[in-house]
Tab-separated table of C-alpha atoms in Angstrom:
chain	number	residue	atom	x	y	z
Y	1	MET	CA	0.106	0.257	0.082
Y	2	ILE	CA	1.139	3.639	-1.552
Y	3	ASN	CA	1.349	6.573	1.175
Y	4	LYS	CA	1.049	9.072	-1.090
Y	5	ARG	CA	2.428	11.541	1.360
Y	6	LEU	CA	5.578	10.196	0.849
Y	7	LEU	CA	4.882	9.774	-2.591
Y	8	ILE	CA	4.347	13.107	-3.266
Y	9	LYS	CA	7.845	13.592	-1.955
Y	10	ASN	CA	9.328	11.363	-3.382
Y	11	LEU	CA	8.607	12.658	-6.613
Y	12	LEU	CA	9.275	16.446	-5.508
Y	13	THR	CA	12.859	15.397	-4.442
Y	14	HIS	CA	14.099	13.124	-6.583
Y	15	ASN	CA	13.273	14.248	-10.433
Y	16	ASP	CA	12.377	17.576	-11.694
Y	17	GLU	CA	9.201	17.566	-14.476
Y	18	SER	CA	8.955	14.811	-16.898
Y	19	SER	CA	7.145	12.393	-19.008
Y	20	PHE	CA	6.306	10.718	-16.251
Y	21	TYR	CA	5.560	13.273	-13.808
Y	22	ASP	CA	4.023	16.885	-13.821
Y	23	LYS	CA	3.719	19.610	-11.224
Y	24	LYS	CA	1.090	22.418	-11.274
Y	25	ARG	CA	0.016	25.600	-9.045
Y	26	GLN	CA	-3.428	24.663	-9.099
Y	27	LEU	CA	-6.219	23.206	-11.260
Y	28	ASN	CA	-8.824	25.891	-12.706
Y	29	LEU	CA	-11.767	23.293	-13.912
Y	30	HIS	CA	-15.093	25.163	-13.138
Y	31	VAL	CA	-13.385	26.561	-16.211
Y	32	ARG	CA	-13.514	25.440	-19.941
Y	33	GLU	CA	-9.639	26.489	-20.464
Y	34	GLY	CA	-8.361	24.771	-17.381
Y	35	LYS	CA	-10.172	21.651	-18.248
Y	36	ALA	CA	-8.542	21.868	-21.412
Y	37	LYS	CA	-5.259	22.192	-20.209
Y	38	PHE	CA	-5.755	19.170	-17.506
Y	39	LEU	CA	-7.196	17.217	-19.905
Y	40	LYS	CA	-4.812	17.578	-22.187
Y	41	HIS	CA	-2.201	16.905	-20.040
Y	42	ILE	CA	-3.833	13.733	-18.774
Y	43	CYS	CA	-3.871	12.937	-22.740
Y	44	ALA	CA	-0.573	13.020	-22.843
Y	45	LEU	CA	1.192	11.459	-19.757
Y	46	SER	CA	-1.464	8.844	-20.205
Y	47	ASN	CA	-0.248	8.221	-23.852
Y	48	SER	CA	3.604	7.946	-22.611
Y	49	ASN	CA	2.838	5.973	-20.103
Y	50	PRO	CA	1.622	2.478	-21.622
Y	51	THR	CA	3.201	0.189	-18.760
Y	52	ASN	CA	3.416	2.496	-15.080
Y	53	ASN	CA	1.488	5.062	-13.284
Y	54	SER	CA	2.694	8.710	-14.176
Y	55	TYR	CA	1.348	11.126	-11.817
Y	56	ILE	CA	0.386	14.738	-11.663
Y	57	VAL	CA	0.962	17.207	-8.284
Y	58	VAL	CA	-0.646	19.934	-7.258
Y	59	GLY	CA	-0.636	21.889	-4.796
Y	60	VAL	CA	3.104	23.147	-5.570
Y	61	GLU	CA	4.772	26.133	-6.417
Y	62	ASP	CA	6.275	25.779	-10.172
Y	63	HIS	CA	10.194	27.153	-9.771
Y	64	GLU	CA	10.483	26.304	-5.932
Y	65	ASN	CA	8.461	22.994	-5.378
Y	66	GLU	CA	7.181	25.335	-2.179
Y	67	ILE	CA	4.251	23.136	-0.715
Y	68	VAL	CA	1.464	26.057	-0.989
Y	69	GLY	CA	-1.899	23.593	-1.329
Y	70	ASP	CA	-4.906	24.012	-2.695
Y	71	ASP	CA	-8.552	23.392	-1.788
Y	72	PHE	CA	-10.019	19.851	-0.888
Y	73	PHE	CA	-11.308	19.070	-4.319
Y	74	ASP	CA	-13.716	15.806	-4.700
Y	75	ASP	CA	-13.025	13.190	-7.051
Y	76	SER	CA	-16.443	11.524	-8.210
Y	77	ARG	CA	-17.265	13.649	-11.206
Y	78	ILE	CA	-13.723	13.904	-12.392
Y	79	GLN	CA	-13.115	11.139	-14.193
Y	80	ASN	CA	-16.960	11.934	-15.946
Y	81	LEU	CA	-14.705	14.901	-17.260
Y	82	VAL	CA	-11.911	12.718	-19.110
Y	83	ASN	CA	-14.113	9.949	-20.007
Y	84	ALA	CA	-16.809	12.548	-22.166
Y	85	TYR	CA	-13.297	14.123	-23.764
Y	86	LEU	CA	-11.063	11.409	-24.334
Y	87	GLU	CA	-11.136	8.402	-26.813
Y	88	ASN	CA	-9.746	5.335	-24.771
Y	89	PRO	CA	-9.444	7.531	-21.687
Y	90	PRO	CA	-7.257	6.919	-18.577
Y	91	LYS	CA	-8.463	6.115	-15.518
Y	92	ILE	CA	-7.607	7.934	-13.227
Y	93	GLN	CA	-7.803	8.954	-9.296
Y	94	TYR	CA	-7.732	12.151	-7.490
Y	95	ASP	CA	-5.818	11.626	-3.508
Y	96	ASN	CA	-6.453	15.039	-0.921
Y	97	VAL	CA	-3.005	14.617	0.309
Y	98	PRO	CA	-2.358	16.321	4.119
Y	99	PHE	CA	0.627	17.572	5.425
Y	100	PRO	CA	2.185	18.903	7.728
Y	101	ASN	CA	2.723	22.750	7.106
Y	102	LEU	CA	-0.380	23.316	5.636
Y	103	PRO	CA	-3.396	24.405	7.113
Y	104	LYS	CA	-6.680	21.879	8.157
Y	105	ASP	CA	-8.915	23.579	4.527
Y	106	LYS	CA	-5.462	22.783	2.423
Y	107	VAL	CA	-3.878	19.968	0.671
Y	108	ILE	CA	-1.528	18.442	-2.014
Y	109	GLY	CA	-3.912	16.854	-4.026
Y	110	LEU	CA	-2.312	13.694	-6.536
Y	111	VAL	CA	-4.360	13.101	-10.275
Y	112	THR	CA	-2.627	8.965	-10.780
Y	113	ILE	CA	-3.203	8.126	-14.472
Y	114	LYS	CA	-2.847	4.525	-14.417
Y	115	PRO	CA	-1.802	2.447	-17.394
Y	116	LYS	CA	-3.006	2.134	-20.282
Y	117	LYS	CA	-1.943	0.360	-23.950
Y	118	ARG	CA	-4.561	2.197	-26.233
Y	119	SER	CA	-3.778	5.126	-27.142
Y	120	SER	CA	-5.580	8.457	-25.762
Y	121	TYR	CA	-6.761	10.791	-28.797
Y	122	PHE	CA	-9.413	14.255	-27.941
Y	123	LYS	CA	-12.789	12.560	-29.665
Y	124	LYS	CA	-14.311	16.309	-29.037
Y	125	GLY	CA	-12.340	19.723	-28.999
Y	126	ILE	CA	-12.491	22.330	-26.042
Y	127	HIS	CA	-11.338	25.406	-25.418
Y	128	THR	CA	-8.080	26.463	-28.138
Y	129	ILE	CA	-8.242	22.069	-28.761
Y	130	PRO	CA	-9.772	21.104	-31.827
Y	131	ILE	CA	-11.521	17.729	-32.472
Y	132	ASN	CA	-8.636	14.007	-32.714
Y	133	SER	CA	-6.075	16.336	-31.192
Y	134	VAL	CA	-3.652	14.198	-29.539
Y	135	PHE	CA	-0.560	14.193	-27.277
Y	136	ILE	CA	2.319	13.289	-25.739
Y	137	ARG	CA	5.029	13.921	-23.070
Y	138	ARG	CA	8.399	15.000	-24.327
Y	139	GLY	CA	11.035	16.080	-20.929
Y	140	SER	CA	8.969	18.073	-18.859
Y	141	ASN	CA	6.750	19.465	-22.123
Y	142	THR	CA	3.752	17.999	-23.275
Y	143	ILE	CA	3.124	18.549	-27.388
Y	144	PRO	CA	0.923	17.595	-30.117
Y	145	ILE	CA	1.174	14.874	-32.588
Y	146	ASP	CA	-0.291	13.926	-35.396
Y	147	GLY	CA	-0.576	10.211	-36.212
Y	148	GLU	CA	0.228	7.044	-34.299
Y	149	VAL	CA	1.412	7.697	-30.552
Y	150	GLU	CA	5.460	5.849	-30.178
Y	151	LYS	CA	5.243	3.692	-26.955
Y	152	ASN	CA	8.152	4.960	-24.331
Y	153	PHE	CA	8.435	1.898	-22.147
Y	154	GLN	CA	11.663	3.778	-20.253
Y	155	ASN	CA	9.817	4.438	-17.643
Y	156	PHE	CA	9.293	1.517	-16.047
Y	157	GLU	CA	11.508	0.885	-13.732
Y	158	THR	CA	12.132	5.047	-12.486
Y	159	VAL	CA	8.141	4.755	-11.809
Y	160	HIS	CA	8.698	1.629	-10.105
Y	161	GLY	CA	11.192	2.095	-8.051
Y	162	LEU	CA	10.032	5.292	-7.118
Y	163	GLU	CA	5.973	3.398	-5.361
Y	164	ASN	CA	8.361	0.928	-4.220
Y	165	ASN	CA	10.036	4.001	-2.074
Y	166	SER	CA	7.146	5.018	-1.123
Y	167	ARG	CA	5.311	1.769	0.683
Y	168	ASN	CA	3.508	2.082	3.734
Y	169	SER	CA	5.306	0.731	6.940
Y	170	ILE	CA	3.399	0.414	11.054
Y	171	GLU	CA	5.965	3.732	11.861
Y	172	TYR	CA	3.885	5.912	9.387
Y	173	THR	CA	0.781	4.499	10.540
Y	174	LEU	CA	1.112	4.864	14.143
Y	175	ASP	CA	2.889	8.390	13.524
Y	176	GLY	CA	-0.552	9.423	11.225
Y	177	VAL	CA	-3.089	7.767	13.495
Y	178	ILE	CA	-1.310	10.164	16.526
Y	179	SER	CA	-1.061	13.400	14.650
Y	180	PHE	CA	-4.728	12.435	13.863
Y	181	MET	CA	-6.383	11.932	17.214
Y	182	ASN	CA	-3.870	14.050	19.655
Y	183	LEU	CA	-2.186	17.226	17.887
Y	184	SER	CA	-4.109	17.748	14.479
Y	185	HIS	CA	-8.432	17.238	15.816
Y	186	LYS	CA	-7.400	17.186	19.628
Y	187	ASP	CA	-10.378	19.612	20.449
Y	188	PHE	CA	-13.192	17.393	17.865
Y	189	SER	CA	-13.363	14.150	20.057
Y	190	PRO	CA	-11.385	12.105	16.984
Y	191	LYS	CA	-12.063	8.578	16.314
Y	192	TYR	CA	-10.465	5.992	14.989
Y	193	LYS	CA	-11.548	2.756	13.655
Y	194	VAL	CA	-9.430	-0.311	11.790
Y	195	PHE	CA	-11.250	-2.163	9.324
Y	196	LYS	CA	-9.457	-6.337	7.972
Y	197	GLU	CA	-6.702	-5.628	10.746
Y	198	LEU	CA	-5.155	-3.230	7.989
Y	199	PHE	CA	-6.688	-0.174	7.347
Y	200	VAL	CA	-7.285	2.290	9.544
Y	201	ILE	CA	-9.632	5.513	9.574
Y	202	CYS	CA	-10.044	8.195	11.747
Y	203	TRP	CA	-12.044	10.877	11.825
Y	204	ALA	CA	-13.621	14.287	13.968
Y	205	GLY	CA	-15.475	16.368	13.681
Y	206	LYS	CA	-18.217	19.087	15.315
Y	207	TYR	CA	-21.279	16.529	16.729
Y	208	LYS	CA	-24.944	18.971	16.576
Y	209	LYS	CA	-28.728	17.404	16.946
Y	210	ILE	CA	-30.890	18.533	14.672
Y	211	GLY	CA	-33.880	17.572	15.956
Y	212	ASP	CA	-33.631	13.625	16.182
Y	213	LYS	CA	-30.322	13.542	13.936
Y	214	THR	CA	-26.935	14.265	15.215
Y	215	PHE	CA	-24.716	15.455	12.373
Y	216	LEU	CA	-20.854	16.409	12.190
Y	217	SER	CA	-20.269	19.665	11.633
Y	218	ARG	CA	-16.487	20.622	10.907
Y	219	VAL	CA	-15.742	17.134	9.899
Y	220	ASP	CA	-12.330	15.793	8.199
Y	221	VAL	CA	-12.082	12.005	7.608
Y	222	ALA	CA	-8.703	10.589	6.393
Y	223	LEU	CA	-7.845	7.177	5.581
Y	224	ILE	CA	-4.049	6.967	7.591
Y	225	ASN	CA	-2.575	4.213	5.974
Y	226	GLU	CA	-2.754	6.043	2.559
Y	227	GLN	CA	-2.057	9.261	4.154
Y	228	ILE	CA	-5.637	10.538	2.154
Y	229	LYS	CA	-8.317	12.734	3.308
Y	230	LEU	CA	-11.304	10.851	2.716
Y	231	PHE	CA	-13.757	13.815	2.603
Y	232	TYR	CA	-13.007	18.128	4.257
Y	233	SER	CA	-15.323	20.571	4.726
Y	234	ALA	CA	-15.833	23.441	7.191
Y	235	GLN	CA	-19.957	23.731	6.541
Y	236	ASP	CA	-21.632	20.754	5.351
Y	237	VAL	CA	-23.313	18.491	8.117
Y	238	VAL	CA	-22.430	14.453	7.318
Y	239	THR	CA	-23.525	11.121	9.550
Y	240	ILE	CA	-20.788	8.601	9.514
Y	241	SER	CA	-22.119	4.968	10.365
Y	242	PHE	CA	-19.756	1.653	9.743
Y	243	ASP	CA	-20.048	-1.817	10.250
Y	244	ASP	CA	-16.710	-4.750	10.058
Y	245	THR	CA	-16.421	-4.382	6.385
Y	246	THR	CA	-17.892	-0.512	5.278
Y	247	PHE	CA	-17.264	2.866	6.751
Y	248	THR	CA	-19.881	5.116	4.691
Y	249	ILE	CA	-20.354	9.068	5.340
Y	250	THR	CA	-23.382	10.836	4.304
Y	251	GLU	CA	-23.306	14.268	3.470
Y	252	TYR	CA	-26.138	16.616	3.569
Y	253	VAL	CA	-26.283	20.711	1.992
Y	254	PRO	CA	-28.279	23.322	4.356
Y	255	LEU	CA	-30.361	25.017	1.895
Y	256	GLY	CA	-32.999	27.907	2.662
Y	257	LEU	CA	-34.175	31.280	2.708
Y	258	ASN	CA	-34.964	33.516	5.120
Y	259	ASP	CA	-33.362	31.529	8.021
Y	260	LYS	CA	-35.443	29.104	7.645
Y	261	ILE	CA	-33.058	26.300	7.168
Y	262	ASN	CA	-33.243	22.283	6.024
Y	263	TYR	CA	-31.050	19.559	5.260
Y	264	TYR	CA	-30.912	17.813	2.463
Y	265	PRO	CA	-29.377	14.375	1.743
Y	266	LEU	CA	-26.420	14.977	-1.078
Y	267	GLU	CA	-24.187	12.105	-1.790
Y	268	LYS	CA	-23.225	8.765	-0.052
Y	269	GLN	CA	-19.779	7.815	0.151
Y	270	THR	CA	-18.826	3.595	1.071
Y	271	LEU	CA	-15.669	2.366	1.174
Y	272	HIS	CA	-15.992	-1.415	1.210
Y	273	PHE	CA	-12.948	-3.485	2.334
Y	274	PHE	CA	-11.607	-6.944	1.451
Y	275	ASP	CA	-9.258	-9.454	3.528
Y	276	ASN	CA	-6.711	-9.259	0.609
Y	277	GLY	CA	-5.457	-5.816	1.552
Y	278	TYR	CA	-7.714	-3.901	-1.341
Y	279	TYR	CA	-10.982	-1.519	-0.907
Y	280	LYS	CA	-13.099	0.507	-3.044
Y	281	ILE	CA	-14.861	3.253	-2.990
Y	282	GLU	CA	-19.201	3.844	-3.723
Y	283	ARG	CA	-20.722	7.138	-4.595
Y	284	GLU	CA	-24.212	7.945	-5.356
Y	285	MET	CA	-25.674	10.441	-5.899
Y	286	LEU	CA	-29.291	11.280	-3.594
Y	287	PHE	CA	-29.689	14.877	-3.873
Y	288	GLU	CA	-32.828	15.887	-4.898
Y	289	PRO	CA	-33.266	20.077	-5.563
Y	290	PRO	CA	-36.041	21.613	-3.115
Y	291	GLU	CA	-39.207	24.376	-5.358
Y	292	PHE	CA	-38.796	27.010	-3.480
Y	293	ASP	CA	-41.687	29.860	-5.124
Y	294	LYS	CA	-40.634	31.684	-8.202
Y	295	LYS	CA	-41.859	34.964	-7.047
Y	296	THR	CA	-39.916	34.704	-4.314
Y	297	LEU	CA	-36.050	33.386	-6.061
Y	298	PHE	CA	-36.772	37.142	-8.748
Y	299	HIS	CA	-36.173	38.567	-5.619
Y	300	VAL	CA	-33.744	36.854	-4.440
Y	301	TYR	CA	-31.709	36.473	-7.547
Y	302	ASN	CA	-32.138	40.191	-8.737
Y	303	SER	CA	-31.467	41.018	-4.425
Y	304	ASN	CA	-27.718	38.898	-5.547
Y	305	LEU	CA	-27.464	41.069	-8.301
Y	306	SER	CA	-27.258	44.705	-6.982
Y	307	LEU	CA	-25.416	43.549	-4.002
Y	308	ILE	CA	-22.311	42.942	-6.151
Y	309	ASN	CA	-23.033	45.654	-8.484
Y	310	LYS	CA	-22.520	48.042	-5.608
Y	311	LEU	CA	-19.015	45.855	-4.465
Y	312	GLU	CA	-17.842	46.485	-8.112
Y	313	LYS	CA	-18.428	50.293	-7.880
Y	314	GLY	CA	-17.184	50.140	-4.379
Y	315	ILE	CA	-20.248	51.165	-2.412
Y	316	GLU	CA	-20.873	50.030	1.190
Y	317	LEU	CA	-23.632	48.014	2.204
Y	318	THR	CA	-25.756	47.697	4.410
Y	319	ASN	CA	-26.298	45.848	7.631
Y	320	ASN	CA	-28.646	44.523	6.056
Y	321	GLU	CA	-27.377	44.218	2.543
Y	322	TYR	CA	-24.397	42.338	4.498
Y	323	ARG	CA	-26.179	40.088	6.137
Y	324	ASP	CA	-27.756	39.309	2.006
Y	325	LEU	CA	-23.801	38.195	1.414
Y	326	GLU	CA	-23.397	36.242	3.561
Y	327	ASN	CA	-26.083	34.433	2.534
Y	328	LEU	CA	-24.859	34.835	-1.468
Y	329	PRO	CA	-22.958	31.860	-2.649
Y	330	SER	CA	-25.952	29.558	-1.013
Y	331	THR	CA	-28.834	31.851	-2.385
Y	332	PHE	CA	-27.539	31.640	-6.448
Y	333	MET	CA	-27.421	28.179	-5.710
Y	334	ILE	CA	-30.668	27.497	-4.756
Y	335	CYS	CA	-31.808	29.642	-7.900
Y	336	TYR	CA	-29.604	27.995	-10.258
Y	337	LEU	CA	-31.567	24.523	-9.200
Y	338	ASN	CA	-34.211	26.688	-9.645
Y	339	GLY	CA	-33.747	26.914	-13.175
Y	340	PHE	CA	-32.056	30.198	-13.046
Y	341	GLU	CA	-29.468	28.974	-15.618
Y	342	GLU	CA	-26.973	32.266	-15.346
Y	343	ALA	CA	-26.382	31.989	-11.606
Y	344	LYS	CA	-24.867	29.388	-11.381
Y	345	GLN	CA	-21.892	31.517	-13.850
Y	346	LYS	CA	-22.973	34.677	-12.097
Y	347	LEU	CA	-21.406	33.230	-9.060
Y	348	ILE	CA	-18.171	31.901	-10.329
Y	349	ASP	CA	-17.982	35.349	-11.599
Y	350	SER	CA	-18.268	36.758	-8.471
Y	351	LYS	CA	-15.143	34.930	-7.515
Y	352	LEU	CA	-12.791	38.068	-6.703
Y	353	ILE	CA	-15.298	39.982	-4.967
Y	354	LEU	CA	-16.712	37.713	-2.190
Y	355	LYS	CA	-12.010	36.913	-1.777
Y	356	PRO	CA	-12.157	39.787	0.237
Y	357	TYR	CA	-14.897	38.286	2.715
Y	358	SER	CA	-13.059	34.760	4.444
Y	359	ASP	CA	-15.812	33.820	5.672
Y	360	ILE	CA	-18.217	34.652	2.960
Y	361	TYR	CA	-15.171	33.359	0.240
Y	362	LEU	CA	-15.340	30.006	2.221
Y	363	SER	CA	-18.976	29.292	2.046
Y	364	PHE	CA	-18.348	30.592	-2.276
Y	365	LYS	CA	-16.147	27.619	-2.368
Y	366	GLU	CA	-18.533	25.272	-0.396
Y	367	ALA	CA	-20.884	26.193	-2.892
Y	368	LEU	CA	-18.571	25.108	-5.606
Y	369	ARG	CA	-17.312	22.141	-4.825
Y	370	ILE	CA	-21.515	20.866	-4.137
Y	371	LEU	CA	-22.466	22.080	-7.556
Y	372	ARG	CA	-19.792	20.121	-8.903
Y	373	LYS	CA	-20.761	17.156	-6.753
Y	374	MET	CA	-24.767	17.781	-7.549
Y	375	LYS	CA	-24.066	17.482	-12.007
Y	376	TYR	CA	-20.438	18.363	-13.251
Y	377	ASP	CA	-20.441	20.608	-15.975
Y	378	VAL	CA	-18.522	19.007	-18.885
Y	379	VAL	CA	-19.882	20.747	-21.212
């Protein structure tokens, strides 16, 4: 079992960007240009590594290799993006890997591209990439080619050696559990559970009772063996259940108007553990968008546009307007879910305006994360 944090350290320490490894400051998958760049690199790394894994490390400054981190990214729909645009798409995995020097809400992203014999190419165009485009890696460069892909088998031994040197150990596992329980989350009643005498999951959160149900907020869930975050949210609430072979996280999204908030099931994520040292993750979308009065939503939508307009012009908000601004990410999301198609783009466009307001910007990022889960927009 590979310790993903150790693998990232080995990639950064021993290798410049190469034909099996790339690094990025961040991914911008909410815009077409960002999707196109990501897909181009996936295509190139897959084509250049038919017999070994290839990797993209996200959250690292390119020149100094400084670990700066990026937001927790839910990978449950990222494979859909790859499948939508690439013919012969590789299987990819996105892991959120915590590092001790980073804040709790920041991780390093590790994209693993599985080996595949058949070459990938774009089955439809996106941004400036035309249909039928083919890319490969030549050194640290991603380049387009015409014709057949020339297979490269030279990276197998190098990558295999890196992965062997990144294997987990009892020491790494114990250090990870102790750090999670006693250092990172000591104020949130952390818990752990061992599955199949091998896998260790730790979780922590703030318990709160709503009606007859107990939820956790400010939740962090980690698979210690691989040093990956399975779930992180500073705002949303979840329930957690488990038995001897499964661990289930059910996420709820708080939505409402005029301070009348209800909690709606969003997604269920279940880890299944097996005797042979293997585990798999199953995800099930549960969300059914609530319907709100259209007249009320027209008023809310126009009020949000007015707030953005005032901020753009530097006009000071009243206390009531600021309270509305605090709810803007959530209410834009409600509008979008009720047929206001432009509301999602309006929310995305408000990023720079909301960034100076730390709590509101956190709500903004949470709203986009939820929208990605509800419907990953690959258009």
